[in-house]
Coordinates of C-alpha atoms in Angstrom, one line a residue:
Chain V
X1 CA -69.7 136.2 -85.0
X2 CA -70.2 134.4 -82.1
X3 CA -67.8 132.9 -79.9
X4 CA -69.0 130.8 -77.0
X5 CA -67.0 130.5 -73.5
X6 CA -64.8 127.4 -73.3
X7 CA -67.4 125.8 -70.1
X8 CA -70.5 126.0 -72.7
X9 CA -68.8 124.7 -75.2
X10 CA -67.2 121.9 -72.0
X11 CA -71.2 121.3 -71.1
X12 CA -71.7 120.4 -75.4
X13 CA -69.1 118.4 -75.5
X14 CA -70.1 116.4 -72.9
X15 CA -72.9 115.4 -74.2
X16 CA -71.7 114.0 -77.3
X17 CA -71.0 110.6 -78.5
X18 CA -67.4 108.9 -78.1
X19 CA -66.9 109.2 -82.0
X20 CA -67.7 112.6 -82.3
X21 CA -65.5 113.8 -79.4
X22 CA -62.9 111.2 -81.2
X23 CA -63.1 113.3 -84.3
X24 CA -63.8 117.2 -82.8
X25 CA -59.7 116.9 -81.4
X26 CA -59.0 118.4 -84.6
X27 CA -60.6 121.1 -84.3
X28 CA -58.3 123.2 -82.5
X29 CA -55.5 123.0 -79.8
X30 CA -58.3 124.1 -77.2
X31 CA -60.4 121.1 -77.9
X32 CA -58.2 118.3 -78.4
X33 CA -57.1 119.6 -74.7
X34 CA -60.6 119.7 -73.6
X35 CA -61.4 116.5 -75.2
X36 CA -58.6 114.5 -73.1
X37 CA -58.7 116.7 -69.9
X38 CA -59.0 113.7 -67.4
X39 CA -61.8 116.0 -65.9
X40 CA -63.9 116.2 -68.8
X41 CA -63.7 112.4 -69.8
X42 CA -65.1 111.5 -66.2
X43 CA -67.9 114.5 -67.1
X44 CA -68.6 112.8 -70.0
X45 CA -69.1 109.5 -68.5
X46 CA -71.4 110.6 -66.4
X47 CA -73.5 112.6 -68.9
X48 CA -73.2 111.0 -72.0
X49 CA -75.0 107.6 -70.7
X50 CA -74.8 106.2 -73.9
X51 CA -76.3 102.4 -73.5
X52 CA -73.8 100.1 -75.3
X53 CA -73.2 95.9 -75.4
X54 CA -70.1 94.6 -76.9
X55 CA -70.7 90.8 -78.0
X56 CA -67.9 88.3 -80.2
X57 CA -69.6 86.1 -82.6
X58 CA -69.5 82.7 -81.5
X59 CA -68.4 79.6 -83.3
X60 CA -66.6 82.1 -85.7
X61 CA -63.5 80.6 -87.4
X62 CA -62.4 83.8 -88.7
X63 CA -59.9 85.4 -87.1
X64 CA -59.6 88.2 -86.1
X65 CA -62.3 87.3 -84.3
X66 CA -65.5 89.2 -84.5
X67 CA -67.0 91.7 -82.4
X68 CA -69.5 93.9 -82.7
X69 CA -70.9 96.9 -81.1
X70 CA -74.9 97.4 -80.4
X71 CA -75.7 100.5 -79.3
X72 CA -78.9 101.0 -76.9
X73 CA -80.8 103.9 -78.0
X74 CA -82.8 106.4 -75.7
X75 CA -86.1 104.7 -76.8
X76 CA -84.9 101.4 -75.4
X77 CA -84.5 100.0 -79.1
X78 CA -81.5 98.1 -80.0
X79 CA -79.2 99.7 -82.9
X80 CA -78.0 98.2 -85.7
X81 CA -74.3 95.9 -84.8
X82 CA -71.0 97.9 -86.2
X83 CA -68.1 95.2 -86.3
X84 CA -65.6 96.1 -84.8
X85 CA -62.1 94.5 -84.3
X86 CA -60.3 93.7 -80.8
X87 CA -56.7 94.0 -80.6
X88 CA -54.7 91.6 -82.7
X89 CA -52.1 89.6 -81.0
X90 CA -50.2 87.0 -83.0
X91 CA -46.9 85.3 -81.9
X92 CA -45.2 83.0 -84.1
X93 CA -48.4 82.7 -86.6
X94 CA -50.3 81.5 -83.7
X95 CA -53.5 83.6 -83.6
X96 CA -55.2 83.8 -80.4
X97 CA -58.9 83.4 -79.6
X98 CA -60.6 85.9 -77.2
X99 CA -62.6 86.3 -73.8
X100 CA -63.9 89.4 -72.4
X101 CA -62.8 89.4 -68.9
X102 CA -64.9 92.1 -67.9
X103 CA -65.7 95.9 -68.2
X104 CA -66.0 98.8 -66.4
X105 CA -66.2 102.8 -67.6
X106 CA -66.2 102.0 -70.9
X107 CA -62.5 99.9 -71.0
X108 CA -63.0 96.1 -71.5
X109 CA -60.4 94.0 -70.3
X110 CA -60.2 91.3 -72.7
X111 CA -57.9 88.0 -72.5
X112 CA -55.8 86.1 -75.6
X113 CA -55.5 82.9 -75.8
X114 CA -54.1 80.0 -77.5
X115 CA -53.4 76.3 -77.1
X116 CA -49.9 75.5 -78.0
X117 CA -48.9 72.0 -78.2
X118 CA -46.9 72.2 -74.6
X119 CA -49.2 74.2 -72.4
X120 CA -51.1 77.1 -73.6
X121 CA -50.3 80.8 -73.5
X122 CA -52.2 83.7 -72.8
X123 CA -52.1 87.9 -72.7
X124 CA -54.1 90.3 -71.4
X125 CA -55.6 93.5 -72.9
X126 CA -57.4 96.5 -72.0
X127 CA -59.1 97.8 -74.7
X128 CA -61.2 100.6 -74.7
X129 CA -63.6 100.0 -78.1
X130 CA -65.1 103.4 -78.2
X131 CA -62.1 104.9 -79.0
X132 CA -60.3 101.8 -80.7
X133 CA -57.4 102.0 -78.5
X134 CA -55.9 99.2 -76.5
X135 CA -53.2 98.5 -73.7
X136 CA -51.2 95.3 -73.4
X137 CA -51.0 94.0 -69.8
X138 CA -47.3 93.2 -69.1
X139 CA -47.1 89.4 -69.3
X140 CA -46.0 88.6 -65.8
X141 CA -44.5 85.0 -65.1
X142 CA -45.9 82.7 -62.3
X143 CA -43.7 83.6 -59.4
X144 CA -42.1 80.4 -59.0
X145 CA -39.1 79.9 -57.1
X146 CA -37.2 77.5 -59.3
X147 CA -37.6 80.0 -62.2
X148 CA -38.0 77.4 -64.5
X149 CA -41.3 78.1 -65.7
X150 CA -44.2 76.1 -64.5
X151 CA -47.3 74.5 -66.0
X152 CA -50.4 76.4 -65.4
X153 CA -53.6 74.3 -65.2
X154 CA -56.2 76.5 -64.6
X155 CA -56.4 80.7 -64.8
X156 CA -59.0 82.8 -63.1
X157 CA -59.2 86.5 -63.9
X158 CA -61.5 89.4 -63.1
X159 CA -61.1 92.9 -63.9
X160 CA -62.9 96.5 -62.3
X161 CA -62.1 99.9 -60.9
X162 CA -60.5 100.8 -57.8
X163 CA -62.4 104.3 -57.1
X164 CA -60.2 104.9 -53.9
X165 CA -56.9 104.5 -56.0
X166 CA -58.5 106.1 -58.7
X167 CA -57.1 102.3 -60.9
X168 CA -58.2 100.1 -62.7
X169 CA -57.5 96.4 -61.4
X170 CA -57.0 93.2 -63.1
X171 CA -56.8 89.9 -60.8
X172 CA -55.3 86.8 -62.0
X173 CA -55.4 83.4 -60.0
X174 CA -53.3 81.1 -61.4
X175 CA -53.0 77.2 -60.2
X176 CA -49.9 75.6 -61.5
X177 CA -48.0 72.3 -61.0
X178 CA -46.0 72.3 -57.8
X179 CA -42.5 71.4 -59.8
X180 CA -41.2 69.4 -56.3
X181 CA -44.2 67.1 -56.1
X182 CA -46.3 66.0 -59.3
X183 CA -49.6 65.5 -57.4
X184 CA -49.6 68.7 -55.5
X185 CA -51.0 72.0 -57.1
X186 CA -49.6 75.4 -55.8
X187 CA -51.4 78.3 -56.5
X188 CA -50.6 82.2 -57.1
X189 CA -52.6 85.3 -56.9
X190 CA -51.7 88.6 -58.2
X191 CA -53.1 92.1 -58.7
X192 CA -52.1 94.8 -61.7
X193 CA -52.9 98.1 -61.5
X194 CA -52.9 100.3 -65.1
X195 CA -51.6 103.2 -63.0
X196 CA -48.4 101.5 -62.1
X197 CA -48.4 99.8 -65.2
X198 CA -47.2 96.3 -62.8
X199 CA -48.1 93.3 -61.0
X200 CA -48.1 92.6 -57.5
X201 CA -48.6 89.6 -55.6
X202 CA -51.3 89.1 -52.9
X203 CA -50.1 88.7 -49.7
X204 CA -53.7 86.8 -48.2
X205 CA -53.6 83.8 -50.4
X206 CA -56.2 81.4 -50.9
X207 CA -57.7 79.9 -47.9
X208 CA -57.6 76.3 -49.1
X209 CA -55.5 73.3 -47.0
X210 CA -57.4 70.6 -49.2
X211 CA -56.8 70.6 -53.3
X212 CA -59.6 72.6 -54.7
X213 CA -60.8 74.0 -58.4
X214 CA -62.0 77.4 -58.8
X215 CA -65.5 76.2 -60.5
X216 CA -66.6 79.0 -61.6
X217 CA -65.0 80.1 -65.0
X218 CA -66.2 84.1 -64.4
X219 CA -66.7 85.8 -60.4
X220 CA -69.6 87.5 -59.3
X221 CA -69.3 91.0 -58.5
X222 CA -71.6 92.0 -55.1
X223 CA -71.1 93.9 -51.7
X224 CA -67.6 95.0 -52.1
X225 CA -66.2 91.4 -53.6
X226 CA -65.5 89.3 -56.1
X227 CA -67.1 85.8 -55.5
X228 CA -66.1 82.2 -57.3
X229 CA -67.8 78.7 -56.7
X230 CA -65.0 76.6 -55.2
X231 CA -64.9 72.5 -55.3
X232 CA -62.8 70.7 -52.7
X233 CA -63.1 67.3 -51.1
X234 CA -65.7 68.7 -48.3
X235 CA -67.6 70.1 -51.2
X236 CA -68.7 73.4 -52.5
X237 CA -68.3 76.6 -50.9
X238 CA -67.9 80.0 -52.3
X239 CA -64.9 82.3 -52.2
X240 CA -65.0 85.7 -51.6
X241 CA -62.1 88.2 -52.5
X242 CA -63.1 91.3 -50.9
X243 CA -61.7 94.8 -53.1
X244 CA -61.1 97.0 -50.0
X245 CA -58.3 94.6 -48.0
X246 CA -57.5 92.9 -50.6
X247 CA -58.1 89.6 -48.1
X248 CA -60.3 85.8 -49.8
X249 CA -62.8 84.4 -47.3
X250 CA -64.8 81.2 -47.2
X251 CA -68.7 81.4 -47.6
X252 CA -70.7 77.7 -46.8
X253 CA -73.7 76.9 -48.7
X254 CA -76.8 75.5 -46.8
X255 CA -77.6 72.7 -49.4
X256 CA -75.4 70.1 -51.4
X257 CA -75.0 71.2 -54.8
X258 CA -75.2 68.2 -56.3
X259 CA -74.9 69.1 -60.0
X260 CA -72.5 72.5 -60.9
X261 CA -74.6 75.4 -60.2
X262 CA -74.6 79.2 -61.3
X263 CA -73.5 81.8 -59.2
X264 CA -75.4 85.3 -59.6
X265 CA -76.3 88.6 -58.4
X266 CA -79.9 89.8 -58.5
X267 CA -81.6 92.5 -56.8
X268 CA -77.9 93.0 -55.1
X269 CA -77.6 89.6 -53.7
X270 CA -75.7 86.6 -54.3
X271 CA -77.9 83.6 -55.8
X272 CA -76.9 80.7 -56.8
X273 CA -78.7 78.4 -59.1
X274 CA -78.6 75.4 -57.9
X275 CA -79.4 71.5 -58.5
X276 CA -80.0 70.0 -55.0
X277 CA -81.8 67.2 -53.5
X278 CA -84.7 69.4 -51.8
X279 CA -85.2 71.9 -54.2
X280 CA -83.8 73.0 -57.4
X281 CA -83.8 76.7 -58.4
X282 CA -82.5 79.7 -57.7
X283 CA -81.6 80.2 -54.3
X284 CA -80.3 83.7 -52.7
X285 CA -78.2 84.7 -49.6
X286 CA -80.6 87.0 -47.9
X287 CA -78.0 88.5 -45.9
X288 CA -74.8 89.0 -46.9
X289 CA -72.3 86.5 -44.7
X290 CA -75.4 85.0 -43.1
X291 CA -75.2 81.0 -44.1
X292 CA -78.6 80.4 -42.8
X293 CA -80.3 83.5 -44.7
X294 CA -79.6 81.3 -47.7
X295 CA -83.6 80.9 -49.1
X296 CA -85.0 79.6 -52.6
X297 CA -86.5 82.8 -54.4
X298 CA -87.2 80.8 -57.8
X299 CA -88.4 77.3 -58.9
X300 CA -87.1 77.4 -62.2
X301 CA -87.2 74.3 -65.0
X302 CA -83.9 72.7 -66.0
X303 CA -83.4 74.1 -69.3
X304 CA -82.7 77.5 -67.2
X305 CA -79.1 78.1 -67.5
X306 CA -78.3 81.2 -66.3
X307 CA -79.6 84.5 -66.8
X308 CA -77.6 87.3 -67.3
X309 CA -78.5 90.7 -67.6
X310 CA -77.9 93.4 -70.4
X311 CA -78.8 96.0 -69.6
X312 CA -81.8 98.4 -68.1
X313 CA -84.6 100.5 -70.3
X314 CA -84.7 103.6 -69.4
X315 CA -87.4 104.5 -67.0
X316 CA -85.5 101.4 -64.9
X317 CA -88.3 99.3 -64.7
X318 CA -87.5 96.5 -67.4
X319 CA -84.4 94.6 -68.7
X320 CA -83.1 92.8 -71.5
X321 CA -81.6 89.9 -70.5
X322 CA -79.6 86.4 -72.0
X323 CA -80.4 83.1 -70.8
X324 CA -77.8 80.5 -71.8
X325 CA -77.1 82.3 -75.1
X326 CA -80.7 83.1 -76.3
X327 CA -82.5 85.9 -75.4
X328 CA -85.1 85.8 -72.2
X329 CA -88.5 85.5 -72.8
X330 CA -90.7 88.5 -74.3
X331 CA -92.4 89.3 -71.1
X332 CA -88.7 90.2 -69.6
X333 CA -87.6 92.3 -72.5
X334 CA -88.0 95.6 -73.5
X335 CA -87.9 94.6 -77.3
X336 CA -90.3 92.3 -79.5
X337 CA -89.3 89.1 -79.7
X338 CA -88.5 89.0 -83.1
X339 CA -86.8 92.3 -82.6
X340 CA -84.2 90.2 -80.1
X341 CA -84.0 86.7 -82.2
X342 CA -82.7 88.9 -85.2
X343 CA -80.3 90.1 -83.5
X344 CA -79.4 86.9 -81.6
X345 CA -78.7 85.6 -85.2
X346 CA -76.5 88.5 -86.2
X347 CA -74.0 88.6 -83.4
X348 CA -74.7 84.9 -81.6
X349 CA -73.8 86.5 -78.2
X350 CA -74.9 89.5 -77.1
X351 CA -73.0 91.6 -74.8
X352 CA -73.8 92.6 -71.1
X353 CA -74.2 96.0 -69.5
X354 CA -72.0 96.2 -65.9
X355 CA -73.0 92.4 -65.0
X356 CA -71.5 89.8 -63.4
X357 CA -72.4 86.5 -64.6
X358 CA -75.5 87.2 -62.8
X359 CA -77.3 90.7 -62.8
X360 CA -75.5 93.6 -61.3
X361 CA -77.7 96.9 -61.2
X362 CA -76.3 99.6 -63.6
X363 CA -74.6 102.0 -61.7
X364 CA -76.1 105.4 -61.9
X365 CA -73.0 106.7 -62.0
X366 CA -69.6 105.4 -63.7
X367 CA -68.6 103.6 -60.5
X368 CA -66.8 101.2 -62.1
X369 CA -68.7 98.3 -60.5
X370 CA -66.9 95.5 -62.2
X371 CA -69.0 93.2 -64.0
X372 CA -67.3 89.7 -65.8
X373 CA -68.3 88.2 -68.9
X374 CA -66.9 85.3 -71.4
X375 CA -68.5 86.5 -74.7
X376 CA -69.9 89.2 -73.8
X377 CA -69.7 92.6 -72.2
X378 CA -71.9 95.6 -71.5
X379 CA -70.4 99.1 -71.0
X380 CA -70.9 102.7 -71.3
X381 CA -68.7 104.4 -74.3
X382 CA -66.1 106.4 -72.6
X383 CA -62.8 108.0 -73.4
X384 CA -61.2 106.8 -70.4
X385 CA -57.5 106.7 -70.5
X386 CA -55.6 103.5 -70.9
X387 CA -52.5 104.8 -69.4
X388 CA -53.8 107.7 -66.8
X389 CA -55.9 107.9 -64.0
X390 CA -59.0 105.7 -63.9
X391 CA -62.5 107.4 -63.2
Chain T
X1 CA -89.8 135.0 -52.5
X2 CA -93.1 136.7 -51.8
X3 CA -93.8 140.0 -52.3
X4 CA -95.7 142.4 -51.3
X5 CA -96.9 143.7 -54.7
X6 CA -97.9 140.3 -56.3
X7 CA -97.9 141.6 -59.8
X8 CA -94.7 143.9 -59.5
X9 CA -93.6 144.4 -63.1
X10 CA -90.0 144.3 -64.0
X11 CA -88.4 146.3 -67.1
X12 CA -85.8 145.0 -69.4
X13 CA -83.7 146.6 -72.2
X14 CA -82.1 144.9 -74.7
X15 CA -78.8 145.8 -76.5
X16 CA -80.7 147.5 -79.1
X17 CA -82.5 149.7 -76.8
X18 CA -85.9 147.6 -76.8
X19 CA -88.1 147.3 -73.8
X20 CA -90.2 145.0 -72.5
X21 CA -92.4 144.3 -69.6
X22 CA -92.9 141.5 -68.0
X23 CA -94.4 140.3 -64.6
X24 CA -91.6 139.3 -61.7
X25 CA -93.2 135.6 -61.1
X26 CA -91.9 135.4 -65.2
X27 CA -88.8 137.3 -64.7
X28 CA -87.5 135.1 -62.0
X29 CA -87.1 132.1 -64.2
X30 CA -84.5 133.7 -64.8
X31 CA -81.7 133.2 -62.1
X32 CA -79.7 135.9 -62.8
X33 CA -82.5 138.5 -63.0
X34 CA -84.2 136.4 -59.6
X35 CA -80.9 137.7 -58.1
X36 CA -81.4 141.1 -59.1
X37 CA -84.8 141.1 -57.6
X38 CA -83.8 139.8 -54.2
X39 CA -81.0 142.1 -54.2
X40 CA -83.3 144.9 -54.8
X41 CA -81.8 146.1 -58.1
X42 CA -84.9 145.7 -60.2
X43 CA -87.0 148.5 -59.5
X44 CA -85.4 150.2 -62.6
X45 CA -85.2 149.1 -65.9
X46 CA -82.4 146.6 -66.2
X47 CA -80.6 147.1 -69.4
X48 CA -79.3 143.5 -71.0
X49 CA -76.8 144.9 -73.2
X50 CA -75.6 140.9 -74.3
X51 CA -79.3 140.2 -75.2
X52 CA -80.6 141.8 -78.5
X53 CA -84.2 142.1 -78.7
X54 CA -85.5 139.2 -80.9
X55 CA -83.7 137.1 -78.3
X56 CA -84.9 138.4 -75.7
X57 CA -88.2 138.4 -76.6
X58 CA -88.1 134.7 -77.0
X59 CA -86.5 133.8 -74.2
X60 CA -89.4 136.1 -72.5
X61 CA -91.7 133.8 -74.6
X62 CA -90.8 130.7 -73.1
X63 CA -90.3 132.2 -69.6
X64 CA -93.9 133.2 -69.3
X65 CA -94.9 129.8 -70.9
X66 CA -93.6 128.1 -68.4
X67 CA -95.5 130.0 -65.6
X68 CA -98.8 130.1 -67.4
X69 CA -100.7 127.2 -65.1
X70 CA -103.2 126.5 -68.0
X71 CA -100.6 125.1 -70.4
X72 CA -100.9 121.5 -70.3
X73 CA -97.6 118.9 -70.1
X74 CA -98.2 118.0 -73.9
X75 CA -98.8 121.3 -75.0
X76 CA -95.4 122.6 -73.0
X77 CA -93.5 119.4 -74.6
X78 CA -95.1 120.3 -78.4
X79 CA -94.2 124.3 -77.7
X80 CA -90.6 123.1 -76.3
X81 CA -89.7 121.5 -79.4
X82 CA -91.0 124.1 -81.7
X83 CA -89.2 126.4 -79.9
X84 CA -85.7 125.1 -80.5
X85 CA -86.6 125.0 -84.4
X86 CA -84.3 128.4 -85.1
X87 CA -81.7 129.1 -87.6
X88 CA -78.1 128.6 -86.5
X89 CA -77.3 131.9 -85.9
X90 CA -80.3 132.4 -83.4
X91 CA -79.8 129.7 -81.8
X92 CA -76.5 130.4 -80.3
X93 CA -77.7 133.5 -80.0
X94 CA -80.3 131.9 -77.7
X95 CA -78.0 129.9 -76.0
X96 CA -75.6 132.7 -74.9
X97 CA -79.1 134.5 -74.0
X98 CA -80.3 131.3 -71.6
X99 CA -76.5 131.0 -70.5
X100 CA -76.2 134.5 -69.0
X101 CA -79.9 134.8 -67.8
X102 CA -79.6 131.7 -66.6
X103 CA -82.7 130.2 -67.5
X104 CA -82.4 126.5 -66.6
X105 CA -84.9 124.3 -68.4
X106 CA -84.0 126.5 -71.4
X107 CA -80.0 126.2 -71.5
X108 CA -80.2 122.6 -71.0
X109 CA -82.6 122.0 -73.7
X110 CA -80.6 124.5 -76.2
X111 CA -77.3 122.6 -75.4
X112 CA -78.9 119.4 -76.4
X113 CA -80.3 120.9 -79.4
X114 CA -76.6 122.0 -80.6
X115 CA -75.0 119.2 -79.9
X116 CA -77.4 117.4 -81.6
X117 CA -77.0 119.3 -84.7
X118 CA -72.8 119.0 -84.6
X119 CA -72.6 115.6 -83.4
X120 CA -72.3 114.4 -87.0
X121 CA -70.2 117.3 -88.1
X122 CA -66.7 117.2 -89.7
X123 CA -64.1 119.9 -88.2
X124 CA -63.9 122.4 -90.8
X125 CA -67.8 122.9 -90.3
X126 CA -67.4 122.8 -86.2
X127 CA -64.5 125.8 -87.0
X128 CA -67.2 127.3 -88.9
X129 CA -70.1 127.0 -87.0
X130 CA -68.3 128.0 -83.7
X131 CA -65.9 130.6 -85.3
X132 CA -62.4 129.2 -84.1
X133 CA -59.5 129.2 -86.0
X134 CA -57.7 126.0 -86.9
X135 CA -54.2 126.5 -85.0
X136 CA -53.0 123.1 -86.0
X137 CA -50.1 122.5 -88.7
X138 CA -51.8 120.4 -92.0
X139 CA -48.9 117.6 -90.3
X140 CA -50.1 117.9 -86.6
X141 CA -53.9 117.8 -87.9
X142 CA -53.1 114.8 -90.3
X143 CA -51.6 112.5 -87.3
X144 CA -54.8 113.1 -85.5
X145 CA -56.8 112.0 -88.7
X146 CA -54.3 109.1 -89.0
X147 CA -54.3 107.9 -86.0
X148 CA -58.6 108.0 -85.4
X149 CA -59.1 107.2 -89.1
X150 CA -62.1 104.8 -88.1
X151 CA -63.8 107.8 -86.9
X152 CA -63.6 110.1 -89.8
X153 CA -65.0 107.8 -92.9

C-alpha cells in the first residue's frame, strides 16, 4: 500500500477548502499538526484562493443576526448562501446588533452593539467564519483621567494586518465628552494588536484645534493609510492615518463639498464622490498628497451612491460590484442580472472582497490589505489563527 | 540543452524489469531524468526501480504528448483530463511516479485531481485511502469532532 511523503500530502492539503482541512485534523496526530502549522495555513492562503463574501441580512429582527456565506466559484458564478452565525454576545438580556468592521486573510473583525438607555455599549470580535471560531477583543475603557467613565459620542474603528509585525490591528477613535467642560469634546485613539492580546494608545493624536466629526462612518484603505472624511468649521478635509508610523495627517480638498460625499479607492487612488458647485461626480486625487492633482474622472447621476466592489472574476478583467445596496448594472458584472437580483433578495447585502468602502484591488497574495465594510465583507477562507501569529 | 545527436535515445527500466525507449527532447520533461542527461548519466539504461511499468508507461505517454507540436491546445486540454480518469490505486501511483520524475505540468494536475476526489471525504476513508493509522484515543478524536461539529454533518 502506498504511503505518500508528508510534503505531498503538505502540497494536497493546501489545496483544499477551509472545511475539509477543518475536518481532516482527525485523521491523525501528523495532520492535525500539519493542518495548524502556522506555515502551512499561510501556504494555504495563498493557494487555496477560494473567492468568498460574507454579507448580514439587513432589516432582520431576528437575532442572532444573520449572516451568510456566498462562495465565488472558479467559473465566476456565485454559490448558493450557507447561514451562518457570528459570535453571540449578550449581557444582561441585551442582544447586540452587528457591523463588520473589516477583513483581512480570512478573519473578520466584527463589532457589537447595543443602545442602552444611558449611552450605548459596544465589543469587538475577531471572528474567523471559515473555521467558526472567534476572539473577543479585551474591552478597553476610554483612558480618561478622572476614571469615572465618560460618555462616548461617536466611535470610529478599522481593522487590517500588520505584515512587518506579522499582527493583526484593530484601530478605535473614540470622541467623548470632556467631563471638565460640557461643550468641549476630547478625543482618544488607540491600537490593539491580537499578538499581544492589548491596547495601546497612540502617541500622534488627531491633528484637529477646531471641534470636528469624523464623517465618514468606515476609512478607506490606499497607499499605506487609512483615510476618513473629516468636518470642522473650515470645512471638509480628509484624514489620513498612515500604518507604518503610526502618525494622522491632513489632506485639503480642491472643491467645497457641499453635500456629504463618498470617499473611495479605485484603480489605487483615493476618489471621492462628491456634490459640489462646479461639478458633481467622482473626483480622484491623481497623485497621492498632491491637492491640485485632484481631477473629476466620472460625471455620475445622483441616484449613484457609492459603489463598492466585491470582488474580481477570474481572468481579472471584470467585477461584481454593489451600488448603494443593489447590485451594479449588468454591463459591470460578471453574472446575469437576474442571477445578482436573486441573490440581492436572499441575503439583502452582499459582502465585499478586500475593499474599502470604495474598491481596493484584490491582493494577489494574502497581504492583508485591510478593506472596511458595515454589512458587508469580502475575504478569502483561511485558517488563520485568532491567537498566533498573523500572515 | 542542445545536443549534438538531436534524436539521442534514452533507456529506462522500470521496477519490473520493463524497458522503454524514448527520445531525450521527451525524456527531459522530466526534471529529474533532465538532470541525469546534463550530468551525463544517461547513456545507459536508467533503471526506475520506484516506477512500475504501467506507470511508467503513462507518464511516458503524456511526456511525449506534450512535445508532439501537432497536438492542438483543445486536444492537449481533452487528452489532460482523460488522462487523470484512473482508478485510485493508479493514481497515486502516478502521483508518486510524477513526484520523483518530476514532471511538472503532470504533478500539479494529479495533486489537483486527488484533492479533488478527498475533499468531501470523512476521516476513516482519508485513513483508508492514504494508509495511516488513526493514533488518536476514541476521547481525543471525539473533542475534535465536538468542537468542529459544523463541519462534519
Amino acid at each position: 500500500m502506498l504511503i505518500l511523503p508528508q510534503e505531498l500530502i503538505a502540497e494536497i492539503l493546501s489545496t483544499l477548502p477551509v472545511e475539509s482541512l477543518v475536518r481532516f485534523q482527525c485523521v491523525s496526530k501528523a495532520w492535525l499538526s500539519q493542518i495548524n502549522d502556522p506555515y502551512f495555513i499561510k501556504m494555504h492562503l495563498h493557494t487555496n484562493r477560494q473567492r468568498s463574501l460574507i454579507g448580514r441580512k439587513r432589516k432582520s429582527n431576528r437575532w442572532p443576526e444573520e449572516y451568510y456565506l456566498v462562495n465565488i466559484s472558479n467559473e465566476d458564478r456565485l454559490g448558493d448562501p450557507v447561514k451562518i452565525f457570528p459570535p453571540l454576545y449578550r449581557s444582561e438580556n441585551v442582544k447586540y446588533r452587528t457591523s463588520v468592521i473589516g477583513s483581512c486573510n480570512g478573519l473578520v473583525c466584527i463589532l457589537f452593539f447595543c443602545n442602552r438607555k444611558y449611552g450605548s455599549h459596544y465589543e469587538i470580535g475577531i471572528w474567523n467564519p471559515s473555521i467558526r471560531k472567534h476572539r473577543r477583543v479585551p474591552f478597553e475603557p476610554v483612558d480618561d483621567k478622572h476614571k469615572q467613565g465618560v460618555r462616548v459620542n461617536s466611535l470610529n474603528l478599522a481593522f487590517w494586518y500588520d505584515p512587518v509585525n506579522t499582527d493583526y490591528k484593530v484601530l478605535r477613535i473614540v470622541k467623548f465628552d470632556d467631563p471638565e467642560s460640557k461643550t468641549k469634546s476630547l478625543e482618544e485613539v488607540q491600537v490593539y494588536s491580537l499578538k499581544a492580546h492589548s491596547w495601546r494608545r497612540i502617541e500622534d493624536q488627531l491633528p484637529y484645534k477646531e471641534p470636528f466629526i469624523i464623517s465618514s462612518s468606515q476609512s478607506v484603505f490606499t497607499n499605506g493609510a487609512l483615510h476618513w472624511f473629516v468636518t470642522s468649521a473650515t470645512g471638509r478635509t480628509i484624514l489620513a492615518f498612515d500604518l507604518t508610523t503610526e502618525k494622522f495627517g491632513v489632506q485639503t480638498l480642491p472643491f467645497t463639498l457641499h453635500s456629504f460625499g463618498n470617499l473611495m479607492v479605485l484603480e489605487g487612488s483615493l476618489c471621492a464622490y462628491a456634490y459640489t458647485n462646479q461639478a458633481t461626480g467622482v473626483w480622484m486625487m491623481k497623485e497621492y498628497g498632491v491637492t491640485s492633482s485632484w481631477s473629476r474622472v466620472h460625471t455620475v447621476p445622483l441616484t449613484f451612491f457609492y459603489r463598492q466592489l466585491l470582488a474580481f472574476s477570474k481572468d481579472g478583467k471584470k467585477q461584481l460590484s454593489v451600488i448603494g445596496i443593489k447590485l451594479a448594472p449588468e454591463s459591470d458584472n460578471f453574472q446575469s442580472p437576474e442571477t445578482c437580483q436573486r441573490r440581492n433578495q436572499v441575503t439583502g447585502i452582499l459582502p465585499v472582497q478586500e475593499s474599502g468602502a470604495g474598491i481596493l484591488p484584490v491582493p494577489e497574495s494574502g497581504t492583508g490589505r485591510p478593506n472596511s465594510g458595515r454589512d458587508i465583507a469580502g475575504f478569502r477562507p483561511s485558517r488563520s489563527y485568532l491567537d498566533g501569529p498573523g500572515y | 540543452m542542445s545536443s549534438s545527436k538531436s534524436n539521442k535515445i534514452v533507456k529506462l527500466e522500470s521496477s519490473d524489469n520493463k524497458t522503454f525507449e524514448v527520445e531525450e527532447a521527451v525524456a527531459v520533461q522530466s526534471e529529474t531524468l533532465k538532470n541525469m542527461v546534463d550530468d551525463g548519466c544517461a547513456n545507459d539504461t536508467i533503471p526506475l526501480p520506484n516506477v512500475n511499468g504501467k506507470i511508467l508507461e503513462m507518464v511516458l505517454g503524456w511526456c511525449k504528448k506534450h512535445v508532439d507540436e501537432t497536438v492542438t491546445g483543445d486536444e492537449l486540454n481533452k487528452y489532460e483530463a482523460d488522462f487523470l480518469d484512473l482508478d485510485q490505486a493508479d493514481l497515486y501511483g502516478l502521483l508518486m511516479a510524477a513526484n520523483f520524475l518530476n514532471v511538472k505540468g503532470l504533478l500539479d494536475r494529479v495533486l489537483q485531481r486527488v484533492a479533488d476526489m478527498i475533499k468531501g471525504k470523512k476521516p476513516e476513508e482519508i485513513r483508508r485511502i492514504f494508509n495511516i493509522k488513526n493514533d488518536f484515543t476514541p476521547e481525543e478524536e471525539e473533542e475534535i469532532r465536538l468542537e468542529n461539529a459544523w463541519a462534519f454533518d
